[in-house]
mmCIF file with all atom_site columns, C-alpha atoms in Angstrom:
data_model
loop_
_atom_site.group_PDB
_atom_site.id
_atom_site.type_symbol
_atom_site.label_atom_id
_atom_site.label_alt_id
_atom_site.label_comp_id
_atom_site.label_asym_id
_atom_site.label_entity_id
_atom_site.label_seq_id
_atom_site.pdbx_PDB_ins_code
_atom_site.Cartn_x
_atom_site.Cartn_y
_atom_site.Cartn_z
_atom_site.occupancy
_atom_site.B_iso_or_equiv
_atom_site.pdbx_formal_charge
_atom_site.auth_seq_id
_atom_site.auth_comp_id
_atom_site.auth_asym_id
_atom_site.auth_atom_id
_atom_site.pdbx_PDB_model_num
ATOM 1   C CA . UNK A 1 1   ? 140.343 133.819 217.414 1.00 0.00 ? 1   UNK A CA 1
ATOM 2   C CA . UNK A 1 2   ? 138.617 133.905 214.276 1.00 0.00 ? 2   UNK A CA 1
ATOM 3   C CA . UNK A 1 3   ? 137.936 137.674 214.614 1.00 0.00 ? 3   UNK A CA 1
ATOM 4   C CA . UNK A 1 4   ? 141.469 138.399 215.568 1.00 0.00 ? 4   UNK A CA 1
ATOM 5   C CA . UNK A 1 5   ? 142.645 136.915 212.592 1.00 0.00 ? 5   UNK A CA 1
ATOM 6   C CA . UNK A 1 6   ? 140.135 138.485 210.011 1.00 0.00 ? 6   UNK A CA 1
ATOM 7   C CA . UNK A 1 7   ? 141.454 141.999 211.907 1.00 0.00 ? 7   UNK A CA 1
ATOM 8   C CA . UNK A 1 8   ? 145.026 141.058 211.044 1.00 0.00 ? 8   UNK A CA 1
ATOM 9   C CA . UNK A 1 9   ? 143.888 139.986 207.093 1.00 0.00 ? 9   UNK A CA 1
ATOM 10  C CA . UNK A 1 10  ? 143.407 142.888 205.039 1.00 0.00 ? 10  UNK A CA 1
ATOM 11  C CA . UNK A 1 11  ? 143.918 141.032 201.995 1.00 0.00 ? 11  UNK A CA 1
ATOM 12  C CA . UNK A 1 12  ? 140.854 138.213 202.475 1.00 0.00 ? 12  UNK A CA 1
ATOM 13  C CA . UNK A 1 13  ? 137.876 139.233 200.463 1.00 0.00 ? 13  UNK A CA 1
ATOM 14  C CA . UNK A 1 14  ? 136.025 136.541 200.362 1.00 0.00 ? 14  UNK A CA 1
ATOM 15  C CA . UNK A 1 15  ? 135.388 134.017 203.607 1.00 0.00 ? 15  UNK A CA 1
ATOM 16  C CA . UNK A 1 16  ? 132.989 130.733 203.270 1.00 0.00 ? 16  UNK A CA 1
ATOM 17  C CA . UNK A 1 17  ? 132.807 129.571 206.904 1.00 0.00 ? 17  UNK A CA 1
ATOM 18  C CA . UNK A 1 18  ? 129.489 127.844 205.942 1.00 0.00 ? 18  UNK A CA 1
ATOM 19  C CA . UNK A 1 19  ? 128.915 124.286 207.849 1.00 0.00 ? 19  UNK A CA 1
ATOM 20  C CA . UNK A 1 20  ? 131.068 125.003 211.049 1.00 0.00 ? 20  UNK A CA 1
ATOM 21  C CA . UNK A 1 21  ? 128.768 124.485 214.042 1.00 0.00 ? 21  UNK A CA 1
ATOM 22  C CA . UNK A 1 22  ? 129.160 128.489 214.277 1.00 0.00 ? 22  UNK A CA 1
ATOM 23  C CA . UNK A 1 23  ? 126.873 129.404 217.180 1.00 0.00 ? 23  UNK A CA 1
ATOM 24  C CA . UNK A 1 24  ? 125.279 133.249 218.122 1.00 0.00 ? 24  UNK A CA 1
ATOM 25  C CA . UNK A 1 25  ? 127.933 133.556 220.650 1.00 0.00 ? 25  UNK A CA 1
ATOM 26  C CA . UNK A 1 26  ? 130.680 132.929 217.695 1.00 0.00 ? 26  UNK A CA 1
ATOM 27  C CA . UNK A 1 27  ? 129.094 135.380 215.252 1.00 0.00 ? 27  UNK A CA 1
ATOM 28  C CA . UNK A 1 28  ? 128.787 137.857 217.755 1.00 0.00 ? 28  UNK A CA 1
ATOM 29  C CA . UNK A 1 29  ? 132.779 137.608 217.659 1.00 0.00 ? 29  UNK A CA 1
ATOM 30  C CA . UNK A 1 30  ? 132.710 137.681 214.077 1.00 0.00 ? 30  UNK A CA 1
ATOM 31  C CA . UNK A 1 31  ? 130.841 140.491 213.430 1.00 0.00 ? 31  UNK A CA 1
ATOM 32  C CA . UNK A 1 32  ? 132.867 142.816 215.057 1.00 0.00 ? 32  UNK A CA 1
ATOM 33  C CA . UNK A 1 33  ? 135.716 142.057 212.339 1.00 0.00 ? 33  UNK A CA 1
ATOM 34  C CA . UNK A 1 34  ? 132.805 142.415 209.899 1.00 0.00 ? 34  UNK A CA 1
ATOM 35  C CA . UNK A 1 35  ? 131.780 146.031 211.443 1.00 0.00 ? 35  UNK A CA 1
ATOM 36  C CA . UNK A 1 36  ? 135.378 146.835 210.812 1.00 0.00 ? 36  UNK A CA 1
ATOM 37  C CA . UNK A 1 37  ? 137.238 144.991 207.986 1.00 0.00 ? 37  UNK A CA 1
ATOM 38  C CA . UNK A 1 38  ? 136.245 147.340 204.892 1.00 0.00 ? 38  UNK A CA 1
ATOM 39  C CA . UNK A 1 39  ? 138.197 144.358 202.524 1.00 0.00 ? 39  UNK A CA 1
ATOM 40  C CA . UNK A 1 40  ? 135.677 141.683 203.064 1.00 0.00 ? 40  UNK A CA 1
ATOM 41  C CA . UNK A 1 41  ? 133.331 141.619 199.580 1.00 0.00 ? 41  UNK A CA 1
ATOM 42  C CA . UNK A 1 42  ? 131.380 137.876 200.396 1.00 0.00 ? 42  UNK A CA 1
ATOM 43  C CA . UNK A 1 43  ? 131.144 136.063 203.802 1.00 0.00 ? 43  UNK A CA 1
ATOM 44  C CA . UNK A 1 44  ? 129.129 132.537 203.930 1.00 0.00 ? 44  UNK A CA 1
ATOM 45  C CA . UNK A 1 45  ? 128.128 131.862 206.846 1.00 0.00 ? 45  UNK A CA 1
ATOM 46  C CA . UNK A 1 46  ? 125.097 128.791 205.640 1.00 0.00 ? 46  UNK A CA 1
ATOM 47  C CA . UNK A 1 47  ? 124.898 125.992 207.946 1.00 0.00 ? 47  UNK A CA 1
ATOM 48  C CA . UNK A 1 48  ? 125.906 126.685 210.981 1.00 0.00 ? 48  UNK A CA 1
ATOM 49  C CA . UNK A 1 49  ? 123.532 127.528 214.234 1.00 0.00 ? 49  UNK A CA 1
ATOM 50  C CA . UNK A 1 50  ? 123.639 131.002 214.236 1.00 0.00 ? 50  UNK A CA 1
ATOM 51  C CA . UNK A 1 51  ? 120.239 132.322 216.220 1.00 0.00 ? 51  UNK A CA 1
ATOM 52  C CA . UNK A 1 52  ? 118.862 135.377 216.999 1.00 0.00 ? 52  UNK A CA 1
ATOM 53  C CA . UNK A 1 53  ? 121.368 137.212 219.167 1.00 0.00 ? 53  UNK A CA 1
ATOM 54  C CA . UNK A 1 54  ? 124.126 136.074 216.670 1.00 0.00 ? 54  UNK A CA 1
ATOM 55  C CA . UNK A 1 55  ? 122.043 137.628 213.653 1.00 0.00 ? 55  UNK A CA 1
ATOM 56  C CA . UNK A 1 56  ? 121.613 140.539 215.359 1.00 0.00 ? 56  UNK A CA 1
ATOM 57  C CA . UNK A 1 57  ? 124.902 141.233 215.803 1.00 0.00 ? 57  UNK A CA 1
ATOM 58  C CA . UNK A 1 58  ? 125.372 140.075 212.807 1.00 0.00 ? 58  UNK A CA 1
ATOM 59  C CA . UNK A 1 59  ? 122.805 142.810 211.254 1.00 0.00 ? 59  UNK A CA 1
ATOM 60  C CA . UNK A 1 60  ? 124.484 145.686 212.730 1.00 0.00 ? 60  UNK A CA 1
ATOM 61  C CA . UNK A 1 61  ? 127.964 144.956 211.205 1.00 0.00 ? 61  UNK A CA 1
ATOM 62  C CA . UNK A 1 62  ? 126.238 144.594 208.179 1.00 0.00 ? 62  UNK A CA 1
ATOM 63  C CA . UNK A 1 63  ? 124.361 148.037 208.611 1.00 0.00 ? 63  UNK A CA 1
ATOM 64  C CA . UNK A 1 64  ? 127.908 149.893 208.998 1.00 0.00 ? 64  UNK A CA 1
ATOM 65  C CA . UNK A 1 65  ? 130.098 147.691 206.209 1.00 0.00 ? 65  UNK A CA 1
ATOM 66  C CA . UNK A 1 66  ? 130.626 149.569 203.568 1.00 0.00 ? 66  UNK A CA 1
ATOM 67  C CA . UNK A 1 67  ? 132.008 146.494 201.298 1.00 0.00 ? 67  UNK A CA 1
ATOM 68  C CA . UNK A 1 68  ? 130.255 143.512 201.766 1.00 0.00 ? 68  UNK A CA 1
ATOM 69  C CA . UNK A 1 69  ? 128.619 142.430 198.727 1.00 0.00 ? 69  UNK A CA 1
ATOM 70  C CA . UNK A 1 70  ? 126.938 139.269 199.185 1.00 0.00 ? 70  UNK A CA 1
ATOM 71  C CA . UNK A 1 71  ? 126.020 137.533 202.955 1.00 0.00 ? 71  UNK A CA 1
ATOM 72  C CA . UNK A 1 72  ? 124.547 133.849 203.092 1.00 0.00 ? 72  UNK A CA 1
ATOM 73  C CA . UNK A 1 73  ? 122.877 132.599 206.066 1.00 0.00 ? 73  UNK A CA 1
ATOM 74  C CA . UNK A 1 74  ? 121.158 129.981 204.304 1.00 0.00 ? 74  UNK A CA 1
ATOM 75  C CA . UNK A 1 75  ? 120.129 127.124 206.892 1.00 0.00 ? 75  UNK A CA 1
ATOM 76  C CA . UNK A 1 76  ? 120.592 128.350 210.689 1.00 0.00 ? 76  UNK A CA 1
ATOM 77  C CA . UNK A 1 77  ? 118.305 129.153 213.209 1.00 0.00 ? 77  UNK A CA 1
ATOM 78  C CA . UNK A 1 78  ? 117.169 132.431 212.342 1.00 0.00 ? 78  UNK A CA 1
ATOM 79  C CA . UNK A 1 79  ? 113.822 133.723 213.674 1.00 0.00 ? 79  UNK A CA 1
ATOM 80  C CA . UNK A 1 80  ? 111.808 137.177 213.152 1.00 0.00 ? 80  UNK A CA 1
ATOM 81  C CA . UNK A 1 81  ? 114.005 139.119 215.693 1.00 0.00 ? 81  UNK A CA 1
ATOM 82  C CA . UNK A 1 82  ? 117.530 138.366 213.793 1.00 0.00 ? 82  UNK A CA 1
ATOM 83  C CA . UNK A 1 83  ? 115.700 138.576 209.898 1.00 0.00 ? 83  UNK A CA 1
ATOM 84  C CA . UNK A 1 84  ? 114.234 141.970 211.239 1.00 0.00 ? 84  UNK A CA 1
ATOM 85  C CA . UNK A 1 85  ? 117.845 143.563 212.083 1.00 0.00 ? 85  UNK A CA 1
ATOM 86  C CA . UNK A 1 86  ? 118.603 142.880 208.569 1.00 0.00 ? 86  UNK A CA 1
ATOM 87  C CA . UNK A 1 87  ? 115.985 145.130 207.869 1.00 0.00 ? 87  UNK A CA 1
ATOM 88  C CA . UNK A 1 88  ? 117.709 148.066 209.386 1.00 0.00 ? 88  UNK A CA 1
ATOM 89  C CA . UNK A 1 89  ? 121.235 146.939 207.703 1.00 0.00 ? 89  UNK A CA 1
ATOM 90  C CA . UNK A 1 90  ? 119.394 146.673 203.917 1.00 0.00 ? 90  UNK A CA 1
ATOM 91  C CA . UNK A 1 91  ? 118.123 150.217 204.957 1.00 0.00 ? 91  UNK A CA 1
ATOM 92  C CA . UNK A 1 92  ? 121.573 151.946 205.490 1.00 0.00 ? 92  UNK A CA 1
ATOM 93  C CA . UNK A 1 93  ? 123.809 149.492 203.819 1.00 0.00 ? 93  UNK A CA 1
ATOM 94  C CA . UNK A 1 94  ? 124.472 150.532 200.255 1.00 0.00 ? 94  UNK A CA 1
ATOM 95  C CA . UNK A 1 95  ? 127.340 147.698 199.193 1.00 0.00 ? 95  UNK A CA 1
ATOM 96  C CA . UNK A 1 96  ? 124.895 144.513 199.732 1.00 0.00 ? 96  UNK A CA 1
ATOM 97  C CA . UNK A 1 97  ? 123.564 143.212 196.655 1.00 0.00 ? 97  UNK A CA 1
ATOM 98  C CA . UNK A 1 98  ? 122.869 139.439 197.861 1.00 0.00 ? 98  UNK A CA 1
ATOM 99  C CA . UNK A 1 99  ? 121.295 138.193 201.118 1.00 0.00 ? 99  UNK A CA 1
ATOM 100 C CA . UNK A 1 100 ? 120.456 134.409 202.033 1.00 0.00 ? 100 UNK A CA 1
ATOM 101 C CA . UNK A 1 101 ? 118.310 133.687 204.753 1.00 0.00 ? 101 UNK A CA 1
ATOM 102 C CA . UNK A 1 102 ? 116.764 130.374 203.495 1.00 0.00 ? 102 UNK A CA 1
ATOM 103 C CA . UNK A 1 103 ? 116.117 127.157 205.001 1.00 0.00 ? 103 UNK A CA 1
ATOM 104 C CA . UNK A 1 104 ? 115.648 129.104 208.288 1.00 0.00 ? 104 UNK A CA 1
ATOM 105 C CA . UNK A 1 105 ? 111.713 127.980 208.649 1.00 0.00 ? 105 UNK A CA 1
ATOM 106 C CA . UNK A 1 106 ? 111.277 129.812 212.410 1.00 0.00 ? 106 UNK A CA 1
ATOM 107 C CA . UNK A 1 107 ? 111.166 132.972 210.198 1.00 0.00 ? 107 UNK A CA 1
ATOM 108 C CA . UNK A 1 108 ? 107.797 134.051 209.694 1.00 0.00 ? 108 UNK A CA 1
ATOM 109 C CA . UNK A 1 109 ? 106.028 134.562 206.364 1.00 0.00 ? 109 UNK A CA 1
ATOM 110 C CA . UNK A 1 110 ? 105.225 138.388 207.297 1.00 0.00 ? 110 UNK A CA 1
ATOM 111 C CA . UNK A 1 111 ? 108.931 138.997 207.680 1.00 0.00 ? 111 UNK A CA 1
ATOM 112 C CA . UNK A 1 112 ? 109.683 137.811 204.988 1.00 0.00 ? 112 UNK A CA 1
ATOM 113 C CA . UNK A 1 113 ? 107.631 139.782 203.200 1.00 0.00 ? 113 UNK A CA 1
ATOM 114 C CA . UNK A 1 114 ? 109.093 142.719 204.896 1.00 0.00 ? 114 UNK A CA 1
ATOM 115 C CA . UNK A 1 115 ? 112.537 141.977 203.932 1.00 0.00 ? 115 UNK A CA 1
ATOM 116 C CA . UNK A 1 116 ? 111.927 141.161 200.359 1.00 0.00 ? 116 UNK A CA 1
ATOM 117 C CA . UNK A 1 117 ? 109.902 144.340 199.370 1.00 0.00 ? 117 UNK A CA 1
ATOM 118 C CA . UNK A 1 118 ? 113.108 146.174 201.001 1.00 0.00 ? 118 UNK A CA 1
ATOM 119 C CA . UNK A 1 119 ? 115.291 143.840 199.376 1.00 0.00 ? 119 UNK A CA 1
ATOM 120 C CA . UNK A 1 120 ? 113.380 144.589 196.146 1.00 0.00 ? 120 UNK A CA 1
ATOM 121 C CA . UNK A 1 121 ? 113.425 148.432 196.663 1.00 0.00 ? 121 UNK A CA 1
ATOM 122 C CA . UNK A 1 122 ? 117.147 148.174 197.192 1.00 0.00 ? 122 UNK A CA 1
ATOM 123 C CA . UNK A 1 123 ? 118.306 145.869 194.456 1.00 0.00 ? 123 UNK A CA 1
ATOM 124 C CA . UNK A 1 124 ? 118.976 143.273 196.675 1.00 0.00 ? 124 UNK A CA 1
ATOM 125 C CA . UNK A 1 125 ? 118.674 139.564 195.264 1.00 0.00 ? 125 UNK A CA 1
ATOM 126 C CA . UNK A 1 126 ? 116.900 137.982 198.658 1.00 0.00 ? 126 UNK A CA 1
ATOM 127 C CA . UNK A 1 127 ? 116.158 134.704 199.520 1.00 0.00 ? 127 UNK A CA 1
ATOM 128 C CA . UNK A 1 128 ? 113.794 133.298 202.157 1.00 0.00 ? 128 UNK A CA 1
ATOM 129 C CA . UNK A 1 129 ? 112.718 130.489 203.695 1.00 0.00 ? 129 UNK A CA 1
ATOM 130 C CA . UNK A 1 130 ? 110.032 130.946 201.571 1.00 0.00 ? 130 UNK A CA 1
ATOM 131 C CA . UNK A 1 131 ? 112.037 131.027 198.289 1.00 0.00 ? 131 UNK A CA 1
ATOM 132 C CA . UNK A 1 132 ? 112.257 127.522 197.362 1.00 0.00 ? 132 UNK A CA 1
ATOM 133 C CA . UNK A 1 133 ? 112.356 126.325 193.425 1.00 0.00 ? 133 UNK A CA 1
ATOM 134 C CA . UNK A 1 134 ? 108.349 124.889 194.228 1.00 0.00 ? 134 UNK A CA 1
ATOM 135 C CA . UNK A 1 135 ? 107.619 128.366 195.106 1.00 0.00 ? 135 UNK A CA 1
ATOM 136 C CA . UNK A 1 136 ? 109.061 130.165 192.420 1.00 0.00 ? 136 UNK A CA 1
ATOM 137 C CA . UNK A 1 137 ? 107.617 127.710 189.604 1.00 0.00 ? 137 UNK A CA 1
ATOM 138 C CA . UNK A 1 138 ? 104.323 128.489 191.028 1.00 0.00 ? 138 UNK A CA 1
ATOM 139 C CA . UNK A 1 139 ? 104.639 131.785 191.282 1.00 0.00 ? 139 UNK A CA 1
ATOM 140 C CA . UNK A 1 140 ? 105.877 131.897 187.825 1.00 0.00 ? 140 UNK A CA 1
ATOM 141 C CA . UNK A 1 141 ? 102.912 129.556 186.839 1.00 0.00 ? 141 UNK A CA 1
ATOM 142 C CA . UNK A 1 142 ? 100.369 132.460 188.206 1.00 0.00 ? 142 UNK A CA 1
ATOM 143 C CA . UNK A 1 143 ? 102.003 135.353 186.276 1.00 0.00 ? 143 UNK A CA 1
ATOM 144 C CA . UNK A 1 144 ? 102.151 133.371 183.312 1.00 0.00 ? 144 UNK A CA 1
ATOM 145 C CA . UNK A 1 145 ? 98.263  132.724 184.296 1.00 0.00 ? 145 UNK A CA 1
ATOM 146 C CA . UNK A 1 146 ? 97.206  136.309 184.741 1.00 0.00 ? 146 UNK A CA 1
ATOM 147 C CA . UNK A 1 147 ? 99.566  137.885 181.820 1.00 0.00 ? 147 UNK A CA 1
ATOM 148 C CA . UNK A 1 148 ? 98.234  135.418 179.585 1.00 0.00 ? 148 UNK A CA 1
ATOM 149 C CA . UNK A 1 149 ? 94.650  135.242 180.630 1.00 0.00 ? 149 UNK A CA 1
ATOM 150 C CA . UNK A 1 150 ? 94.956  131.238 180.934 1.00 0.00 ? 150 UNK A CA 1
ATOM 151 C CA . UNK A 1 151 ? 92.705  131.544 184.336 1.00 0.00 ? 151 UNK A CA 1
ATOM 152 C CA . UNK A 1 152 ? 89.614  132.409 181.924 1.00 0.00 ? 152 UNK A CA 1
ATOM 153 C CA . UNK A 1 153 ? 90.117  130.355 178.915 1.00 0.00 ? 153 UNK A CA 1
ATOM 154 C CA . UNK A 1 154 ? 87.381  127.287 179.934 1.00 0.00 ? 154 UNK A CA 1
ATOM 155 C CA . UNK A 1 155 ? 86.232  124.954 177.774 1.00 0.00 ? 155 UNK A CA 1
ATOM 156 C CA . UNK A 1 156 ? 83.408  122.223 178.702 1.00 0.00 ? 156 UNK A CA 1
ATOM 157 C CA . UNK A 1 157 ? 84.301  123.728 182.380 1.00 0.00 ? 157 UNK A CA 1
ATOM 158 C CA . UNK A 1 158 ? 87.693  122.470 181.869 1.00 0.00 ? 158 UNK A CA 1
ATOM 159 C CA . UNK A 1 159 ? 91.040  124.632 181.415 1.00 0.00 ? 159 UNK A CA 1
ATOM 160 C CA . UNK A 1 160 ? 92.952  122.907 178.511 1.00 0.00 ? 160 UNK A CA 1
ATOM 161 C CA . UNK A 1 161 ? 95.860  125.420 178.532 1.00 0.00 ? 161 UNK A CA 1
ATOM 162 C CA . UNK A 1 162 ? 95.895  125.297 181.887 1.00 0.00 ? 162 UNK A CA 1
ATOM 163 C CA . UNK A 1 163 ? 95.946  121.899 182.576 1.00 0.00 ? 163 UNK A CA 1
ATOM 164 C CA . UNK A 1 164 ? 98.794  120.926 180.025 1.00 0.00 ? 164 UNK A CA 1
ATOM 165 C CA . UNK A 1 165 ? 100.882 123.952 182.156 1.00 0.00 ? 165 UNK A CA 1
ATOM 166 C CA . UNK A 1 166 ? 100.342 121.995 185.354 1.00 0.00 ? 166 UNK A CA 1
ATOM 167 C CA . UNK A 1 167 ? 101.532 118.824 183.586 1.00 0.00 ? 167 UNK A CA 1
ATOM 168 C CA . UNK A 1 168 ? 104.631 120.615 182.673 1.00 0.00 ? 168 UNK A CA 1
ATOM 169 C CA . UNK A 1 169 ? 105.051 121.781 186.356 1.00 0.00 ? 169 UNK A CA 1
ATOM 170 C CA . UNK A 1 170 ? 103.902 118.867 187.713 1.00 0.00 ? 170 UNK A CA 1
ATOM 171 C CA . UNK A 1 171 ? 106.573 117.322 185.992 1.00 0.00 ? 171 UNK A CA 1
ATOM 172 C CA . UNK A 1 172 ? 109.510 120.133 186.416 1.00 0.00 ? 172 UNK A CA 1
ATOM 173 C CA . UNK A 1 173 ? 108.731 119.573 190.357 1.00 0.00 ? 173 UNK A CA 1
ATOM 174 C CA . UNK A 1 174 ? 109.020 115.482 190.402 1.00 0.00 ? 174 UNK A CA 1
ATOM 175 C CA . UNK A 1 175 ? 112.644 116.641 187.969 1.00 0.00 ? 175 UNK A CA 1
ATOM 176 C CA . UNK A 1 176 ? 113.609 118.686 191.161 1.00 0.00 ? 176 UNK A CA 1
ATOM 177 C CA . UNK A 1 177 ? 113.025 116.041 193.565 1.00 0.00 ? 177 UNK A CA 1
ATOM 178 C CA . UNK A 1 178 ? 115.010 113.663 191.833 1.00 0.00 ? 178 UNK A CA 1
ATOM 179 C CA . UNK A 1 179 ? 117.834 115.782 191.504 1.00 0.00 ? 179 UNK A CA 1
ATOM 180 C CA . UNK A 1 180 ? 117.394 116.592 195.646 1.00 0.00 ? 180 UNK A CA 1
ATOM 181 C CA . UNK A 1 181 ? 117.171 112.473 196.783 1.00 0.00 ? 181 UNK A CA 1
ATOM 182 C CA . UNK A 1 182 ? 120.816 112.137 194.330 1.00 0.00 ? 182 UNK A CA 1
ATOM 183 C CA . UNK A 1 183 ? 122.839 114.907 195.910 1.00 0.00 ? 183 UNK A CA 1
ATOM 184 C CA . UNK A 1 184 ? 121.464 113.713 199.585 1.00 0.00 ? 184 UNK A CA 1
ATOM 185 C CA . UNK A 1 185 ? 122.885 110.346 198.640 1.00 0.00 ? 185 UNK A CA 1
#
C-alpha cells in the first residue's frame, strides 16, 4: 500500500517512516517505489526491523536512485549481507551523501570498515554501529595524541598531558551518559 502510494506522490521528497515495526518483507515493497520515484531526496527508515533480505532490496533501489540524498537505517537488524549491498549502491550511486546504519550491532567490524573507506572515497557522511560519540572522542583523543606527540611526553614515567586529556574525556563521556539516562526517561 505504502509503495502504491509513494508511486502515485511525485511531490513527497522527504519520507520519515522511522519506528514503524517495518519488516524485510515491507521494505522489499518499498524499495521498488524507491528504485523508481526520482522525487524522493531523504527516506528514514531508523527503528524498524528491517533484516537482511529487506536491506538488500533496499541496496539495489538505492544503487539505481538517482535522487536520494540521505538514507537512515539507524537501529534495525542489519547484518554483513544487507550492509554489504550498500556497498555496491555507494559504488554506482552518485546522489547519496548520508547513510545510517548504526545501532545495528550484528554488523561486523570488517564491514564496516569496508563501507566507511567507500563512504569516505565517495563523500559520503557514514555511520556505523561502530560510530558511537565514545568512539569518536577516542578516536579524536589518539589523533590529538599522535599530532601532538602527547604519547611521548613522560615525566617520572607518568604522562601529565596525557592524563589531564583523559580527565577531560573521562568527564565528556560521564556528560554523555547523563544526557542518554534523561532522554530514556
Amino acid at each position: 500500500m505504502l509503495g502504491h502510494y509513494l508511486n502515485h506522490r511525485k511531490h513527497i521528497h522527504c519520507l520519515d517512516l522511522h519506528g514503524n515495526l517495518i519488516t524485510s518483507k515491507g521494505c522489499m515493497v518499498l524499495s521498488k517505489a524507491v528504485e523508481i520515484h526520482h522525487h524522493l531526496k531523504v527516506l528514514n527508515l531508523s527503528y524498524n526491523r528491517i533484516g537482511d533480505e529487506g536491506m538488500i532490496s533496499l541496496g539495489n533501489a538505492v544503487e539505481n536512485n538517482t535522487h536520494l540524498c540521505y538514507l537512515n537505517l539507524q537501529g534495525n537488524e542489519c547484518e554483513s549481507v544487507g550492509a554489504l549491498s550498500f556497498a555496491r549502491a555507494l559504488e554506482k550511486n552518485t546522489t547519496l551523501k548520508y547513510l545510517n546504519l548504526s545501532e545495528n550491532p550484528k554488523i561486523p567490524a570488517h564491514t564496516c570498515d569496508v563501507l566507511h573507506d567507500l563512504a569516505r572515497e565517495k563523500g559520503v557522511t557514514f555511520h556505523g554501529p561502530k560510530h558511537t560519540l565514545h568512539d569518536g572522542l577516542n578516536r579524536i583523543k589518539g589523533a590529538i595524541k599522535h599530532v601532538f606527540g602527547l604519547d611521548k611526553h613522560k615525566h617520572d614515567g607518568k604522562n601529565i598531558e596525557l592524563d589531564s586529556f583523559d580527565h577531560a574525556l573521562d568527564a565528556a563521556k560521564e556528560f554523555t551518559a547523563e544526557i542518554h539516562e534523561q532522554n530514556e526517561k
